[in-house]
Amino acid sequence: MITEKFWSKERFPVVYENNMAKAVMVDMVSFEKIEMILDNLINRAPEEEDNILSTSGILKNMLNEARNTMPSENWRAELDEL
C-alpha cells in the first residue's frame, strides 16, 4: 500500500496578508479528495466498540483514572515497550 502525506501546507500555494499566512489555494483534484475524506468522516457508521465504551461507563472510568494519575517522566520508553 502506497501512502502519501496529502494534507500539508507545503503541498498548496499559501496566501499571505501582512506577512502572515491566511489561506491556502487548492486545485480541484485536491479539493475533491478533501471533500471525499470529510464526507466519509461525517457519514461513517458508528462502531460497536464506541457504543460499548460510552454505555458501559468504562470510558468515564478510564478518563477519571487518567486525570488522577501523575504523568510518567519517561513516557516515550513506556510507549515503545507497548
Coordinates of C-alpha atoms in Angstrom, one line a residue:
M1 CA 0.0 0.0 0.0
I2 CA 1.4 3.4 -1.0
T3 CA 0.7 6.3 1.3
E4 CA 1.4 9.9 0.8
K5 CA 1.3 12.9 3.1
F6 CA -1.6 14.7 1.5
W7 CA -2.6 17.3 4.0
S8 CA 0.4 19.7 4.2
K9 CA 0.9 23.4 3.7
E10 CA 3.9 22.7 1.6
R11 CA 1.7 21.0 -1.0
F12 CA -0.5 24.0 -1.6
P13 CA 0.1 27.7 -2.5
V14 CA -0.3 29.9 0.6
V15 CA -2.0 33.3 0.6
Y16 CA -0.3 35.9 2.9
E17 CA -1.7 39.1 4.4
N18 CA 0.7 41.4 6.2
N19 CA 3.4 38.6 6.1
M20 CA 1.1 36.2 7.9
A21 CA -0.3 33.0 6.3
K22 CA -4.1 33.5 5.9
A23 CA -5.3 30.8 3.5
V24 CA -4.2 28.0 1.0
M25 CA -5.4 27.5 -2.5
V26 CA -6.2 24.0 -3.7
D27 CA -6.7 22.6 -7.2
M28 CA -10.0 20.8 -8.0
V29 CA -8.5 17.3 -7.7
S30 CA -7.2 18.0 -4.2
F31 CA -10.5 19.6 -3.3
E32 CA -12.4 16.6 -4.4
K33 CA -10.0 14.3 -2.3
I34 CA -10.5 16.5 0.7
E35 CA -14.3 16.6 0.2
M36 CA -14.4 12.8 -0.1
I37 CA -12.4 12.4 3.2
L38 CA -14.6 14.8 5.1
D39 CA -17.8 13.2 3.7
N40 CA -16.5 9.7 4.8
L41 CA -15.7 11.0 8.3
I42 CA -19.1 12.7 8.6
N43 CA -21.2 9.9 7.2
R44 CA -19.4 6.9 8.7
A45 CA -21.4 4.4 10.6
P46 CA -20.9 4.3 14.4
E47 CA -18.6 1.5 15.6
E48 CA -20.0 -1.1 18.1
E49 CA -16.9 -0.6 20.3
D50 CA -17.7 3.1 20.7
N51 CA -21.2 2.3 21.9
I52 CA -19.9 -0.3 24.4
L53 CA -17.4 2.2 25.8
S54 CA -19.9 5.0 26.1
T55 CA -22.8 3.0 27.6
S56 CA -20.8 0.8 30.0
G57 CA -19.1 3.6 31.9
I58 CA -15.6 2.2 31.1
L59 CA -14.6 5.3 29.2
K60 CA -15.6 7.6 32.0
N61 CA -13.6 5.5 34.5
M62 CA -10.6 5.5 32.1
L63 CA -10.8 9.3 31.8
N64 CA -11.0 9.8 35.6
E65 CA -8.1 7.4 36.1
A66 CA -6.0 9.3 33.5
R67 CA -6.8 12.6 35.1
N68 CA -5.9 11.4 38.5
T69 CA -2.6 9.8 37.6
M70 CA 0.7 11.7 37.5
P71 CA 2.3 11.7 34.0
S72 CA 5.3 9.5 33.5
E73 CA 8.6 11.2 33.2
N74 CA 9.8 8.5 30.7
W75 CA 6.6 8.2 28.7
R76 CA 8.5 7.6 25.4
A77 CA 10.2 4.5 26.7
E78 CA 7.0 3.2 28.2
L79 CA 5.2 3.8 24.9
D80 CA 8.0 2.0 23.0
E81 CA 7.5 -1.0 25.3
L82 CA 3.9 -1.4 24.2

